Amino acid sequence: MKAPLQTEAELRHQIWRELQLATHDRHHEWRTPVLATLGAHGVPQALGLEIPARKRPCTTLLC
């Protein structure tokens, strides 16, 4: 088992790593992430996303 990430920088690095891997591996678990929330009436609403290839310097990740 991997050791847990200790710092925000380590976590951010690992997130970028997984997103970059997902752009090249069609079967990667992060290839089609889903953003979900509850709507005004308490009904779940979800949006599936396709991760396009991106380069780290031109993209911002907000945590």
PDB file of C-alpha atoms in Angstrom:
ATOM      1  CA  MET A   1       0.000   0.000   0.000  1.00  0.00           C
ATOM      2  CA  LYS A   2       1.244   3.493  -0.819  1.00  0.00           C
ATOM      3  CA  ALA A   3       2.050   5.878   1.999  1.00  0.00           C
ATOM      4  CA  PRO A   4      -0.505   8.681   2.337  1.00  0.00           C
ATOM      5  CA  LEU A   5       0.387  12.018   0.783  1.00  0.00           C
ATOM      6  CA  GLN A   6       1.674  14.396   3.425  1.00  0.00           C
ATOM      7  CA  THR A   7       1.550  17.859   1.920  1.00  0.00           C
ATOM      8  CA  GLU A   8      -0.645  19.926  -0.372  1.00  0.00           C
ATOM      9  CA  ALA A   9       2.197  20.037  -2.900  1.00  0.00           C
ATOM     10  CA  GLU A  10       2.423  16.218  -2.941  1.00  0.00           C
ATOM     11  CA  LEU A  11      -1.324  15.925  -3.388  1.00  0.00           C
ATOM     12  CA  ARG A  12      -1.351  18.492  -6.210  1.00  0.00           C
ATOM     13  CA  HIS A  13       1.550  16.674  -7.917  1.00  0.00           C
ATOM     14  CA  GLN A  14      -0.256  13.321  -7.683  1.00  0.00           C
ATOM     15  CA  ILE A  15      -3.497  14.796  -9.079  1.00  0.00           C
ATOM     16  CA  TRP A  16      -1.622  16.230 -12.070  1.00  0.00           C
ATOM     17  CA  ARG A  17       0.153  12.921 -12.591  1.00  0.00           C
ATOM     18  CA  GLU A  18      -3.134  10.993 -12.663  1.00  0.00           C
ATOM     19  CA  LEU A  19      -4.774  13.524 -15.004  1.00  0.00           C
ATOM     20  CA  GLN A  20      -1.816  13.327 -17.381  1.00  0.00           C
ATOM     21  CA  LEU A  21      -1.899   9.524 -17.345  1.00  0.00           C
ATOM     22  CA  ALA A  22      -5.642   9.610 -18.054  1.00  0.00           C
ATOM     23  CA  THR A  23      -5.094  11.593 -21.255  1.00  0.00           C
ATOM     24  CA  HIS A  24      -3.008   8.755 -22.692  1.00  0.00           C
ATOM     25  CA  ASP A  25      -4.724   5.651 -21.254  1.00  0.00           C
ATOM     26  CA  ARG A  26      -8.295   5.047 -22.440  1.00  0.00           C
ATOM     27  CA  HIS A  27      -8.877   2.639 -19.547  1.00  0.00           C
ATOM     28  CA  HIS A  28      -7.525   4.886 -16.789  1.00  0.00           C
ATOM     29  CA  GLU A  29     -10.020   5.352 -13.935  1.00  0.00           C
ATOM     30  CA  TRP A  30      -9.786   9.145 -14.242  1.00  0.00           C
ATOM     31  CA  ARG A  31     -10.421   9.228 -18.010  1.00  0.00           C
ATOM     32  CA  THR A  32     -14.096  10.160 -17.650  1.00  0.00           C
ATOM     33  CA  PRO A  33     -14.598  11.826 -14.264  1.00  0.00           C
ATOM     34  CA  VAL A  34     -18.064  12.837 -13.101  1.00  0.00           C
ATOM     35  CA  LEU A  35     -18.953  16.029 -11.246  1.00  0.00           C
ATOM     36  CA  ALA A  36     -22.090  15.593  -9.162  1.00  0.00           C
ATOM     37  CA  THR A  37     -24.210  17.697  -6.841  1.00  0.00           C
ATOM     38  CA  LEU A  38     -27.746  17.850  -5.494  1.00  0.00           C
ATOM     39  CA  GLY A  39     -30.172  20.022  -7.419  1.00  0.00           C
ATOM     40  CA  ALA A  40     -32.676  22.472  -5.932  1.00  0.00           C
ATOM     41  CA  HIS A  41     -35.159  19.641  -5.280  1.00  0.00           C
ATOM     42  CA  GLY A  42     -32.608  17.304  -3.708  1.00  0.00           C
ATOM     43  CA  VAL A  43     -32.246  15.230  -6.874  1.00  0.00           C
ATOM     44  CA  PRO A  44     -28.683  14.251  -7.840  1.00  0.00           C
ATOM     45  CA  GLN A  45     -27.384  15.887 -10.991  1.00  0.00           C
ATOM     46  CA  ALA A  46     -24.186  14.658 -12.635  1.00  0.00           C
ATOM     47  CA  LEU A  47     -22.025  15.786 -15.523  1.00  0.00           C
ATOM     48  CA  GLY A  48     -19.570  13.392 -17.178  1.00  0.00           C
ATOM     49  CA  LEU A  49     -16.359  14.910 -18.520  1.00  0.00           C
ATOM     50  CA  GLU A  50     -13.827  13.763 -21.098  1.00  0.00           C
ATOM     51  CA  ILE A  51     -10.260  14.693 -20.206  1.00  0.00           C
ATOM     52  CA  PRO A  52      -8.504  16.108 -23.298  1.00  0.00           C
ATOM     53  CA  ALA A  53      -4.723  16.135 -23.562  1.00  0.00           C
ATOM     54  CA  ARG A  54      -3.310  19.164 -21.743  1.00  0.00           C
ATOM     55  CA  LYS A  55       0.091  20.445 -20.842  1.00  0.00           C
ATOM     56  CA  ARG A  56       0.652  21.367 -17.230  1.00  0.00           C
ATOM     57  CA  PRO A  57       1.987  24.934 -17.831  1.00  0.00           C
ATOM     58  CA  CYS A  58      -1.177  26.041 -19.670  1.00  0.00           C
ATOM     59  CA  THR A  59      -3.717  24.658 -17.203  1.00  0.00           C
ATOM     60  CA  THR A  60      -4.758  25.707 -13.712  1.00  0.00           C
ATOM     61  CA  LEU A  61      -6.017  23.266 -11.099  1.00  0.00           C
ATOM     62  CA  LEU A  62      -8.116  24.818  -8.347  1.00  0.00           C
ATOM     63  CA  CYS A  63      -8.257  22.925  -5.065  1.00  0.00           C
TER      64      CYS A  63
END
